[in-house]
Amino acid sequence: MSVQAPLRVLLADDERMVRTALRAILGAEPDMEVVGEAATGAEAVPLIRELRPDIVLMDVRMPEIDGIRATEQVLAGMSGPPRIIVVTTFENDAYVYEALRAGASGFLLKRSGAEELVQAVRLVARCDSLLFPAAVRALAASHAGRRAADDAARTLRARLSEREQAVLRLMTSGLANAEIAARLGVGPATVKTHVAAVLAKLGVRDRTQAVIAAYECGFVRPG
Amino acid sequence: MSVQAPLRVLLADDERMVRTALRAILGAEPDMEVVGEAATGAEAVPLIRELRPDIVLMDVRMPEIDGIRATEQVLAGMSGPPRIIVVTTFENDAYVYEALRAGASGFLLKRSGAEELVQAVRLVARCDSLLFPAAVRALAASHAGRRAADDAARTLRARLSEREQAVLRLMTSGLANAEIAARLGVGPATVKTHVAAVLAKLGVRDRTQAVIAAYECGFVRPG
DNA sequence: ATCTCCCTCCGCCGCACGGGGGAGGCCGCC
DNA sequence: GGCGGCCTCCCCCGTGCGGCGGAGGGAGAT
């Protein structure tokens, strides 16, 4: 149950060393697999269409077609497109904004540590929210944010069975397992099973993290 | 620790029977106390200023001054004003909207059951968010919503000590007590103490409910 | 007909969590 | 000086939670 299919990641960066480094970091994670590399935006777009990775780490500055445009093209021309994390060196607000407008699911700085990178990939894969550098949070209120959140909620709904969604919803109401069982008219053991499934599918440790994920994904909305 | 000072509630409704009913319902709760009643808006405003209740249940339709205006006047003329829940018979969107504009913290229908009523009072007392009837949710994205949420976050910040806020913030990151302890550079026992304080002050049962409250209050914002 | 997924439920187990109660040091307020 | 709030930390204890493994039945796909 914990050994789901690994996350298939594609790297798009013009610097070979960066790609090597990313591959090393992500390859060390048992649940991730780098399925392809591209050195330019023009290379990346068809490769992504062919390989259909779960996640793309997309550099902003690339020859021929930059990362923002490549993101646009990928998202425009695919059904069930991958989640794209835009990677850049500088905290340039314009880039962040454009990346969001283009439909990127995440934004990451190259100076980020390995741990942060891995976390970001997992989080985006889990619910494709866009909440990494603080800079993004401020902008998230705009259109791009809403669209991405709705999108996230949809994919989350798709991944969870109906019963699991119901359980998650009740979890986000602060109910304990026994209370959820009473509400749904099933046994406590059944609820435990569903909760375990939700935790596994969301890739989280406990119910608190599940509730957080539900909020961050827009699966539930705060008042 | 669970026996904090009871919530001091004031009732403003022109129908005596309604007041009696509300008093009966709220009086049955060990943590609530009805400290006063008013039959008109004109009566209510000075009474609220004098008694300084935590919560006001304010009817919309009242003689002399209606509930909306009374709400405005109370909030305009007091420091540390009470949280006002506007009560009405009909799901009239205009009323909801006006109530929010006036600064009400909650909106409740008279047809609500006793359970929903006490829940609403507790929730508003806890974090004065505004999320009861589904009708409110739709409007909450507007200015009034933002303002109230900011307000809520402020009062929440005021109630929690600095350390407690830090702990709550880390809780909303999905961290366990031991991890929080590591981040803050203190012992696990200390974190447990802070967590217990947060739970008590928020009036919730466990860390999951605390995280939910934090989101609902706008203490943390989703991506 | 077989396979897979979902829903239902069972046991066992370890542990983090939360409740209760206590304690010492620090600071600011009255 | 005393009192209260905050931060720090300790004990014990019960239990809800989550991990692990198993099981049966029903629906739909191929």
Short mmCIF file of C-alpha atoms (C1' of nucleotides) in Angstrom, two decimals:
data_model
loop_
_atom_site.label_atom_id
_atom_site.label_comp_id
_atom_site.label_asym_id
_atom_site.label_seq_id
_atom_site.Cartn_x
_atom_site.Cartn_y
_atom_site.Cartn_z
CA MET A 1 0.00 0.00 0.00
CA SER A 2 2.92 2.26 0.70
CA VAL A 3 4.66 0.89 -2.38
CA GLN A 4 2.51 2.63 -4.98
CA ALA A 5 3.81 3.23 -8.45
CA PRO A 6 6.75 5.63 -8.20
CA LEU A 7 6.38 9.25 -9.23
CA ARG A 8 7.60 9.68 -12.78
CA VAL A 9 9.59 12.90 -13.06
CA LEU A 10 10.98 14.66 -16.11
CA LEU A 11 13.76 17.25 -15.94
CA ALA A 12 14.02 20.23 -18.25
CA ASP A 13 17.13 22.35 -17.74
CA ASP A 14 19.80 23.54 -20.13
CA GLU A 15 22.65 22.95 -17.72
CA ARG A 16 23.78 19.37 -17.70
CA MET A 17 25.16 19.62 -14.19
CA VAL A 18 21.85 20.78 -12.83
CA ARG A 19 20.10 17.85 -14.44
CA THR A 20 22.67 15.48 -13.01
CA ALA A 21 22.25 16.94 -9.56
CA LEU A 22 18.48 16.76 -9.70
CA ARG A 23 18.61 13.21 -10.96
CA ALA A 24 20.90 12.26 -8.11
CA ILE A 25 18.65 13.83 -5.51
CA LEU A 26 15.40 12.46 -6.85
CA GLY A 27 16.87 9.07 -7.72
CA ALA A 28 17.78 8.57 -4.09
CA GLU A 29 14.10 8.63 -3.18
CA PRO A 30 12.55 5.19 -3.40
CA ASP A 31 9.23 6.59 -4.60
CA MET A 32 10.58 8.72 -7.43
CA GLU A 33 11.94 7.90 -10.85
CA VAL A 34 13.45 10.28 -13.40
CA VAL A 35 12.03 9.16 -16.73
CA GLY A 36 13.55 11.73 -19.03
CA GLU A 37 15.62 14.86 -19.51
CA ALA A 38 15.42 17.79 -21.87
CA ALA A 39 17.93 20.57 -22.43
CA THR A 40 15.64 23.06 -24.16
CA GLY A 41 12.00 23.99 -24.12
CA ALA A 42 11.67 22.82 -27.71
CA GLU A 43 12.96 19.42 -26.69
CA ALA A 44 10.87 19.26 -23.57
CA VAL A 45 7.41 19.78 -25.02
CA PRO A 46 7.25 16.73 -27.34
CA LEU A 47 9.15 14.60 -24.84
CA ILE A 48 6.60 15.37 -22.15
CA ARG A 49 3.76 14.52 -24.51
CA GLU A 50 5.40 11.21 -25.30
CA LEU A 51 6.51 10.12 -21.84
CA ARG A 52 3.58 11.60 -19.90
CA PRO A 53 5.43 12.06 -16.61
CA ASP A 54 3.61 12.89 -13.38
CA ILE A 55 5.84 15.84 -12.60
CA VAL A 56 8.04 18.13 -14.65
CA LEU A 57 10.82 20.22 -13.15
CA MET A 58 11.03 23.08 -15.62
CA ASP A 59 13.80 25.63 -15.68
CA VAL A 60 12.74 29.16 -16.59
CA ARG A 61 15.80 30.15 -18.61
CA MET A 62 16.25 27.77 -21.53
CA PRO A 63 17.27 28.17 -25.17
CA GLU A 64 14.72 28.33 -28.00
CA ILE A 65 11.62 28.17 -25.85
CA ASP A 66 11.72 29.30 -22.23
CA GLY A 67 10.17 27.37 -19.38
CA ILE A 68 7.10 29.55 -19.13
CA ARG A 69 6.18 29.11 -22.78
CA ALA A 70 6.95 25.42 -22.65
CA THR A 71 4.63 25.14 -19.67
CA GLU A 72 1.87 26.89 -21.58
CA GLN A 73 2.30 24.67 -24.60
CA VAL A 74 2.35 21.46 -22.59
CA LEU A 75 -0.76 22.35 -20.64
CA ALA A 76 -2.61 23.57 -23.70
CA GLY A 77 -1.99 20.50 -25.81
CA MET A 78 -2.51 17.57 -23.48
CA SER A 79 -5.33 15.81 -21.74
CA GLY A 80 -4.37 14.90 -18.20
CA PRO A 81 -1.24 17.07 -18.34
CA PRO A 82 1.56 16.62 -15.82
CA ARG A 83 2.05 18.92 -12.85
CA ILE A 84 4.77 21.39 -13.68
CA ILE A 85 7.12 22.88 -11.12
CA VAL A 86 8.94 25.91 -12.43
CA VAL A 87 12.49 26.19 -11.21
CA THR A 88 14.53 29.36 -11.25
CA THR A 89 17.60 30.90 -9.74
CA PHE A 90 16.22 34.20 -8.60
CA GLU A 91 13.21 35.18 -6.60
CA ASN A 92 11.82 37.26 -9.39
CA ASP A 93 8.22 38.08 -8.75
CA ALA A 94 7.50 38.49 -12.44
CA TYR A 95 8.62 34.96 -13.12
CA VAL A 96 6.53 33.62 -10.28
CA TYR A 97 3.52 35.42 -11.55
CA GLU A 98 4.02 34.36 -15.15
CA ALA A 99 4.59 30.78 -14.10
CA LEU A 100 1.30 30.78 -12.27
CA ARG A 101 -0.47 32.37 -15.19
CA ALA A 102 0.98 29.73 -17.44
CA GLY A 103 -0.55 27.11 -15.20
CA ALA A 104 2.45 25.87 -13.25
CA SER A 105 1.58 23.96 -10.13
CA GLY A 106 4.62 24.94 -8.15
CA PHE A 107 7.53 27.27 -7.98
CA LEU A 108 10.93 26.47 -6.64
CA LEU A 109 14.27 28.18 -6.24
CA LYS A 110 17.50 26.51 -7.28
CA ARG A 111 19.02 27.41 -4.00
CA SER A 112 16.52 25.14 -2.30
CA GLY A 113 18.00 22.18 -0.50
CA ALA A 114 17.52 18.59 -1.52
CA GLU A 115 14.95 18.02 1.18
CA GLU A 116 12.86 20.96 0.07
CA LEU A 117 13.02 19.80 -3.51
CA VAL A 118 11.84 16.31 -2.70
CA GLN A 119 9.11 17.67 -0.49
CA ALA A 120 7.96 20.00 -3.23
CA VAL A 121 7.73 17.20 -5.76
CA ARG A 122 5.74 15.05 -3.36
CA LEU A 123 3.43 17.86 -2.41
CA VAL A 124 2.71 18.84 -5.98
CA ALA A 125 2.17 15.23 -6.93
CA ARG A 126 -0.19 14.84 -4.04
CA CYS A 127 -2.40 17.81 -4.60
CA ASP A 128 -0.69 20.11 -7.05
CA SER A 129 -1.13 23.12 -4.89
CA LEU A 130 1.25 26.00 -5.24
CA LEU A 131 2.54 27.09 -1.97
CA PHE A 132 6.27 26.85 -1.66
CA PRO A 133 8.15 30.10 -1.52
CA ALA A 134 6.40 32.70 0.53
CA ALA A 135 6.36 34.88 -2.56
CA VAL A 136 3.80 32.60 -4.16
CA ARG A 137 1.41 32.79 -1.27
CA ALA A 138 0.83 36.47 -1.77
CA LEU A 139 -0.07 36.04 -5.39
CA ALA A 140 -2.13 32.93 -4.96
CA ALA A 141 -5.30 34.89 -4.35
CA SER A 142 -5.47 35.77 -8.02
CA HIS A 143 -7.11 33.87 -10.83
CA ALA A 144 -4.29 31.45 -11.35
CA GLY A 145 -4.54 30.39 -7.75
CA ARG A 146 -8.23 29.65 -7.90
CA ARG A 147 -7.92 27.73 -11.09
CA ALA A 148 -5.12 25.61 -9.74
CA ALA A 149 -6.94 24.97 -6.49
CA ASP A 150 -10.08 23.85 -8.27
CA ASP A 151 -7.94 21.67 -10.44
CA ALA A 152 -6.32 20.20 -7.40
CA ALA A 153 -9.62 19.46 -5.76
CA ARG A 154 -10.76 17.69 -8.89
CA THR A 155 -7.75 15.45 -9.12
CA LEU A 156 -7.98 14.74 -5.43
CA ARG A 157 -11.59 13.77 -5.85
CA ALA A 158 -10.61 11.52 -8.70
CA ARG A 159 -8.02 9.70 -6.67
CA LEU A 160 -10.19 9.08 -3.64
CA SER A 161 -13.17 6.75 -3.76
CA GLU A 162 -16.56 8.16 -2.81
CA ARG A 163 -16.47 6.65 0.61
CA GLU A 164 -12.96 7.90 1.18
CA GLN A 165 -14.00 11.40 0.19
CA ALA A 166 -16.87 11.27 2.64
CA VAL A 167 -14.53 10.15 5.39
CA LEU A 168 -12.01 12.87 4.56
CA ARG A 169 -14.76 15.46 4.62
CA LEU A 170 -15.82 14.34 8.06
CA MET A 171 -12.21 14.32 9.16
CA THR A 172 -11.99 17.96 8.14
CA SER A 173 -14.92 18.58 10.47
CA GLY A 174 -12.78 17.45 13.34
CA LEU A 175 -14.59 14.21 13.96
CA ALA A 176 -12.94 11.16 15.54
CA ASN A 177 -13.16 7.76 13.93
CA ALA A 178 -15.99 6.58 16.16
CA GLU A 179 -18.01 9.72 15.37
CA ILE A 180 -17.45 9.29 11.65
CA ALA A 181 -18.59 5.70 11.96
CA ALA A 182 -21.79 6.82 13.68
CA ARG A 183 -22.49 9.44 11.00
CA LEU A 184 -21.96 7.00 8.17
CA GLY A 185 -23.76 4.16 9.88
CA VAL A 186 -20.84 1.75 9.61
CA GLY A 187 -18.52 0.09 12.06
CA PRO A 188 -15.43 1.80 13.50
CA ALA A 189 -13.20 -0.77 11.84
CA THR A 190 -14.50 0.26 8.45
CA VAL A 191 -13.72 3.88 9.14
CA LYS A 192 -10.21 2.93 10.16
CA THR A 193 -9.78 1.18 6.83
CA HIS A 194 -10.98 4.23 4.90
CA VAL A 195 -8.83 6.57 6.94
CA ALA A 196 -5.80 4.40 6.25
CA ALA A 197 -6.61 4.48 2.53
CA VAL A 198 -6.94 8.27 2.59
CA LEU A 199 -3.62 8.67 4.39
CA ALA A 200 -1.92 6.36 1.91
CA LYS A 201 -3.35 8.02 -1.18
CA LEU A 202 -2.55 11.47 0.09
CA GLY A 203 0.92 10.34 1.10
CA VAL A 204 0.59 11.69 4.61
CA ARG A 205 1.29 10.35 8.07
CA ASP A 206 -1.70 11.12 10.19
CA ARG A 207 -5.18 12.62 10.10
CA THR A 208 -3.90 16.08 10.93
CA GLN A 209 -1.73 16.13 7.83
CA ALA A 210 -4.65 14.78 5.82
CA VAL A 211 -6.79 17.71 6.94
CA ILE A 212 -4.01 20.13 6.07
CA ALA A 213 -3.69 18.57 2.63
CA ALA A 214 -7.45 18.86 2.15
CA TYR A 215 -7.29 22.59 2.88
CA GLU A 216 -4.19 23.18 0.81
CA CYS A 217 -5.72 21.37 -2.15
CA GLY A 218 -8.98 23.24 -1.91
CA PHE A 219 -10.81 19.99 -1.21
CA VAL A 220 -12.41 21.94 1.60
CA ARG A 221 -12.50 25.72 1.77
CA PRO A 222 -12.11 27.76 4.90
CA GLY A 223 -14.85 30.19 5.91
CA MET B 1 -8.55 23.88 32.42
CA SER B 2 -11.71 22.77 30.70
CA VAL B 3 -13.67 24.87 33.13
CA GLN B 4 -12.79 28.24 31.72
CA ALA B 5 -14.94 31.25 32.34
CA PRO B 6 -18.31 30.60 30.69
CA LEU B 7 -19.23 32.36 27.47
CA ARG B 8 -21.28 35.41 28.29
CA VAL B 9 -24.13 35.72 25.79
CA LEU B 10 -26.62 38.53 25.25
CA LEU B 11 -29.92 38.04 23.43
CA ALA B 12 -31.56 40.72 21.30
CA ASP B 13 -34.94 39.77 19.89
CA ASP B 14 -38.31 41.45 20.04
CA GLU B 15 -40.24 38.25 20.60
CA ARG B 16 -40.25 37.22 24.19
CA MET B 17 -40.79 33.57 23.34
CA VAL B 18 -37.75 33.48 21.14
CA ARG B 19 -35.64 34.92 23.93
CA THR B 20 -37.01 32.37 26.35
CA ALA B 21 -36.26 29.54 23.97
CA LEU B 22 -32.73 30.73 23.30
CA ARG B 23 -32.11 31.20 27.00
CA ALA B 24 -33.31 27.67 27.67
CA ILE B 25 -31.09 26.19 24.98
CA LEU B 26 -27.97 28.13 25.87
CA GLY B 27 -28.55 27.87 29.61
CA ALA B 28 -28.44 24.10 29.33
CA GLU B 29 -24.84 24.33 28.19
CA PRO B 30 -22.43 24.33 31.10
CA ASP B 31 -20.04 26.69 29.36
CA MET B 32 -22.56 29.36 28.43
CA GLU B 33 -24.35 31.99 30.41
CA VAL B 34 -27.03 34.39 29.21
CA VAL B 35 -26.14 37.70 30.83
CA GLY B 36 -28.83 39.92 29.38
CA GLU B 37 -31.77 40.40 27.04
CA ALA B 38 -32.97 43.25 24.88
CA ALA B 39 -36.23 43.58 22.99
CA THR B 40 -35.21 46.35 20.59
CA GLY B 41 -32.09 47.51 18.87
CA ALA B 42 -32.24 50.73 20.84
CA GLU B 43 -32.23 48.76 24.06
CA ALA B 44 -29.54 46.40 22.90
CA VAL B 45 -26.80 48.88 22.01
CA PRO B 46 -26.31 50.49 25.43
CA LEU B 47 -26.88 47.19 27.20
CA ILE B 48 -24.13 45.55 25.19
CA ARG B 49 -21.80 48.44 25.96
CA GLU B 50 -22.54 48.05 29.64
CA LEU B 51 -22.46 44.28 30.00
CA ARG B 52 -19.74 43.60 27.45
CA PRO B 53 -20.85 40.07 26.56
CA ASP B 54 -18.65 37.74 24.52
CA ILE B 55 -21.40 36.93 22.06
CA VAL B 56 -24.59 38.67 20.95
CA LEU B 57 -27.43 36.85 19.23
CA MET B 58 -29.00 39.66 17.26
CA ASP B 59 -32.33 39.42 15.51
CA VAL B 60 -32.57 41.27 12.21
CA ARG B 61 -36.15 42.47 12.51
CA MET B 62 -36.54 44.59 15.60
CA PRO B 63 -38.43 47.81 16.43
CA GLU B 64 -36.74 51.23 16.46
CA ILE B 65 -33.33 50.05 15.33
CA ASP B 66 -32.92 46.86 13.35
CA GLY B 67 -30.29 44.26 14.03
CA ILE B 68 -28.02 45.35 11.22
CA ARG B 69 -27.87 48.95 12.39
CA ALA B 70 -27.48 47.88 15.98
CA THR B 71 -24.57 45.70 14.92
CA GLU B 72 -22.94 48.63 13.15
CA GLN B 73 -23.40 50.91 16.15
CA VAL B 74 -22.05 48.40 18.61
CA LEU B 75 -18.98 47.62 16.56
CA ALA B 76 -18.32 51.27 15.80
CA GLY B 77 -18.50 52.47 19.37
CA MET B 78 -16.63 49.89 21.40
CA SER B 79 -13.09 48.73 21.93
CA GLY B 80 -12.93 44.97 22.07
CA PRO B 81 -16.48 44.60 20.80
CA PRO B 82 -18.39 41.33 21.18
CA ARG B 83 -18.83 38.85 18.37
CA ILE B 84 -22.27 39.31 16.89
CA ILE B 85 -24.30 36.53 15.37
CA VAL B 86 -27.17 37.81 13.28
CA VAL B 87 -30.28 35.70 13.52
CA THR B 88 -33.12 35.78 11.05
CA THR B 89 -36.07 33.76 9.88
CA PHE B 90 -35.47 33.76 6.16
CA GLU B 91 -32.50 32.96 4.05
CA ASN B 92 -32.46 36.37 2.50
CA ASP B 93 -29.20 36.97 0.71
CA ALA B 94 -29.48 40.71 1.15
CA TYR B 95 -29.66 40.33 4.90
CA VAL B 96 -26.71 38.01 4.93
CA TYR B 97 -24.70 40.41 2.88
CA GLU B 98 -25.66 43.42 4.95
CA ALA B 99 -24.94 41.59 8.15
CA LEU B 100 -21.46 40.81 6.94
CA ARG B 101 -20.94 44.39 5.80
CA ALA B 102 -22.00 45.56 9.22
CA GLY B 103 -19.31 43.39 10.71
CA ALA B 104 -21.30 40.46 12.05
CA SER B 105 -19.24 37.42 12.82
CA GLY B 106 -21.91 34.87 12.08
CA PHE B 107 -25.26 34.32 10.48
CA LEU B 108 -27.86 31.92 11.69
CA LEU B 109 -31.37 30.92 10.74
CA LYS B 110 -34.12 30.61 13.33
CA ARG B 111 -35.06 27.25 11.95
CA SER B 112 -31.66 25.97 13.06
CA GLY B 113 -31.76 23.29 15.69
CA ALA B 114 -30.50 23.69 19.24
CA GLU B 115 -27.35 21.79 18.47
CA GLU B 116 -26.51 23.99 15.52
CA LEU B 117 -27.13 27.06 17.62
CA VAL B 118 -24.76 26.13 20.43
CA GLN B 119 -22.20 25.00 17.89
CA ALA B 120 -22.44 28.34 16.16
CA VAL B 121 -21.97 30.21 19.41
CA ARG B 122 -18.96 28.14 20.33
CA LEU B 123 -17.42 28.48 16.90
CA VAL B 124 -17.87 32.21 16.78
CA ALA B 125 -16.53 32.58 20.30
CA ARG B 126 -13.56 30.51 19.34
CA CYS B 127 -12.52 32.27 16.21
CA ASP B 128 -15.37 34.45 15.05
CA SER B 129 -15.37 33.12 11.58
CA LEU B 130 -18.50 33.32 9.51
CA LEU B 131 -19.33 30.05 7.98
CA PHE B 132 -22.66 28.66 8.99
CA PRO B 133 -25.36 28.62 6.38
CA ALA B 134 -24.11 27.66 2.98
CA ALA B 135 -25.32 31.03 1.77
CA VAL B 136 -22.58 32.75 3.71
CA ARG B 137 -19.83 30.67 2.22
CA ALA B 138 -20.51 31.98 -1.23
CA LEU B 139 -20.30 35.57 -0.12
CA ALA B 140 -17.35 35.12 2.15
CA ALA B 141 -14.88 35.69 -0.65
CA SER B 142 -15.87 39.34 -0.78
CA HIS B 143 -14.46 42.22 1.21
CA ALA B 144 -16.49 41.55 4.29
CA GLY B 145 -15.12 38.06 4.44
CA ARG B 146 -11.54 39.14 4.22
CA ARG B 147 -11.98 41.77 6.82
CA ALA B 148 -13.65 39.42 9.23
CA ALA B 149 -11.06 36.75 8.67
CA ASP B 150 -8.26 39.20 9.34
CA ASP B 151 -10.13 40.29 12.40
CA ALA B 152 -10.44 36.72 13.52
CA ALA B 153 -6.76 36.07 13.04
CA ARG B 154 -5.99 39.16 15.08
CA THR B 155 -8.13 38.17 18.01
CA LEU B 156 -6.76 34.66 17.84
CA ARG B 157 -3.27 36.05 17.95
CA ALA B 158 -4.25 38.14 20.92
CA ARG B 159 -5.57 35.20 22.86
CA LEU B 160 -2.62 32.93 22.26
CA SER B 161 0.79 33.69 23.72
CA GLU B 162 3.70 34.03 21.31
CA ARG B 163 4.98 30.59 22.03
CA GLU B 164 1.54 29.10 21.64
CA GLN B 165 1.15 30.80 18.28
CA ALA B 166 4.46 29.37 17.15
CA VAL B 167 3.39 25.90 18.23
CA LEU B 168 0.03 26.23 16.50
CA ARG B 169 1.74 27.37 13.34
CA LEU B 170 3.97 24.30 13.37
CA MET B 171 0.95 22.14 14.11
CA THR B 172 -0.63 23.48 10.94
CA SER B 173 2.46 22.28 9.11
CA GLY B 174 1.60 18.77 10.13
CA LEU B 175 4.43 18.36 12.60
CA ALA B 176 4.26 15.99 15.56
CA ASN B 177 5.11 17.17 19.06
CA ALA B 178 8.63 15.79 18.95
CA GLU B 179 9.29 17.54 15.64
CA ILE B 180 7.95 20.82 16.97
CA ALA B 181 10.20 20.44 19.99
CA ALA B 182 13.21 19.97 17.73
CA ARG B 183 12.35 23.03 15.65
CA LEU B 184 11.87 25.24 18.68
CA GLY B 185 14.84 23.83 20.51
CA VAL B 186 12.88 22.88 23.62
CA GLY B 187 11.91 19.65 25.29
CA PRO B 188 8.95 17.53 24.17
CA ALA B 189 7.26 18.07 27.53
CA THR B 190 7.25 21.80 26.92
CA VAL B 191 5.58 21.36 23.57
CA LYS B 192 2.94 19.18 25.15
CA THR B 193 2.19 21.94 27.63
CA HIS B 194 1.85 24.52 24.85
CA VAL B 195 -0.32 22.22 22.78
CA ALA B 196 -2.59 21.66 25.76
CA ALA B 197 -2.86 25.43 26.23
CA VAL B 198 -3.72 25.95 22.57
CA LEU B 199 -6.39 23.27 22.68
CA ALA B 200 -7.89 24.75 25.81
CA LYS B 201 -7.89 28.33 24.52
CA LEU B 202 -9.38 27.30 21.21
CA GLY B 203 -11.93 25.14 22.97
CA VAL B 204 -11.10 22.10 20.88
CA ARG B 205 -10.43 18.47 21.60
CA ASP B 206 -7.37 17.51 19.66
CA ARG B 207 -4.68 18.85 17.35
CA THR B 208 -6.72 18.10 14.25
CA GLN B 209 -9.53 20.35 15.42
CA ALA B 210 -6.96 22.98 16.34
CA VAL B 211 -5.61 22.95 12.78
CA ILE B 212 -9.13 23.22 11.41
CA ALA B 213 -9.84 26.17 13.67
CA ALA B 214 -6.62 27.81 12.52
CA TYR B 215 -7.70 27.52 8.89
CA GLU B 216 -11.27 28.60 9.55
CA CYS B 217 -10.08 31.64 11.45
CA GLY B 218 -7.61 32.66 8.80
CA PHE B 219 -4.77 32.18 11.27
CA VAL B 220 -3.18 30.25 8.44
CA ARG B 221 -4.18 30.57 4.83
CA PRO B 222 -4.31 27.76 2.33
CA GLY B 223 -2.17 27.94 -0.82
"C1'" DA C 1 -15.01 -16.90 -15.54
"C1'" DT C 2 -11.54 -14.28 -13.76
"C1'" DC C 3 -9.73 -10.17 -12.16
"C1'" DT C 4 -9.80 -5.97 -9.91
"C1'" DC C 5 -11.66 -2.49 -7.14
"C1'" DC C 6 -14.59 -1.05 -3.50
"C1'" DC C 7 -16.88 -1.60 0.89
"C1'" DT C 8 -17.32 -4.02 4.91
"C1'" DC C 9 -15.18 -5.89 9.19
"C1'" DC C 10 -11.87 -8.60 12.35
"C1'" DG C 11 -7.68 -9.09 15.37
"C1'" DC C 12 -3.11 -7.48 17.36
"C1'" DC C 13 0.19 -4.13 18.55
"C1'" DG C 14 2.99 -0.01 19.54
"C1'" DC C 15 2.98 4.64 20.26
"C1'" DA C 16 1.96 9.40 20.09
"C1'" DC C 17 -1.36 12.05 22.02
"C1'" DG C 18 -3.97 14.35 25.49
"C1'" DG C 19 -5.60 14.80 30.59
"C1'" DG C 20 -4.21 15.61 35.29
"C1'" DG C 21 -1.28 17.44 38.49
"C1'" DG C 22 2.98 19.45 40.10
"C1'" DA C 23 7.22 22.50 40.06
"C1'" DG C 24 10.72 26.16 39.47
"C1'" DG C 25 12.32 30.57 37.33
"C1'" DC C 26 11.36 34.87 35.08
"C1'" DC C 27 9.03 39.07 34.39
"C1'" DG C 28 5.72 42.81 34.94
"C1'" DC C 29 1.89 44.76 37.47
"C1'" DC C 30 -0.42 46.45 41.48
"C1'" DG D 1 6.36 42.23 48.51
"C1'" DG D 2 3.00 39.54 46.43
"C1'" DC D 3 0.34 37.97 42.55
"C1'" DG D 4 -0.35 36.40 38.05
"C1'" DG D 5 1.13 35.11 33.47
"C1'" DC D 6 4.46 32.83 30.65
"C1'" DC D 7 7.96 29.42 29.64
"C1'" DT D 8 10.25 25.48 30.95
"C1'" DC D 9 10.04 20.59 32.36
"C1'" DC D 10 8.71 16.31 35.14
"C1'" DC D 11 5.58 12.21 36.42
"C1'" DC D 12 1.62 8.87 35.48
"C1'" DC D 13 -2.01 7.05 32.82
"C1'" DG D 14 -5.71 5.89 29.50
"C1'" DT D 15 -6.86 5.60 24.83
"C1'" DG D 16 -7.47 6.92 20.18
"C1'" DC D 17 -4.81 6.40 16.37
"C1'" DG D 18 -2.27 4.23 12.78
"C1'" DG D 19 0.41 -0.02 10.86
"C1'" DC D 20 -0.02 -4.76 9.55
"C1'" DG D 21 -2.30 -8.65 7.89
"C1'" DG D 22 -6.37 -11.14 6.79
"C1'" DA D 23 -11.19 -11.99 5.02
"C1'" DG D 24 -15.65 -12.03 2.66
"C1'" DG D 25 -19.03 -10.12 -0.68
"C1'" DG D 26 -20.67 -7.27 -4.50
"C1'" DA D 27 -19.99 -4.58 -9.04
"C1'" DG D 28 -17.88 -3.89 -13.21
"C1'" DA D 29 -14.46 -4.84 -16.65
"C1'" DT D 30 -12.16 -8.00 -20.16
#
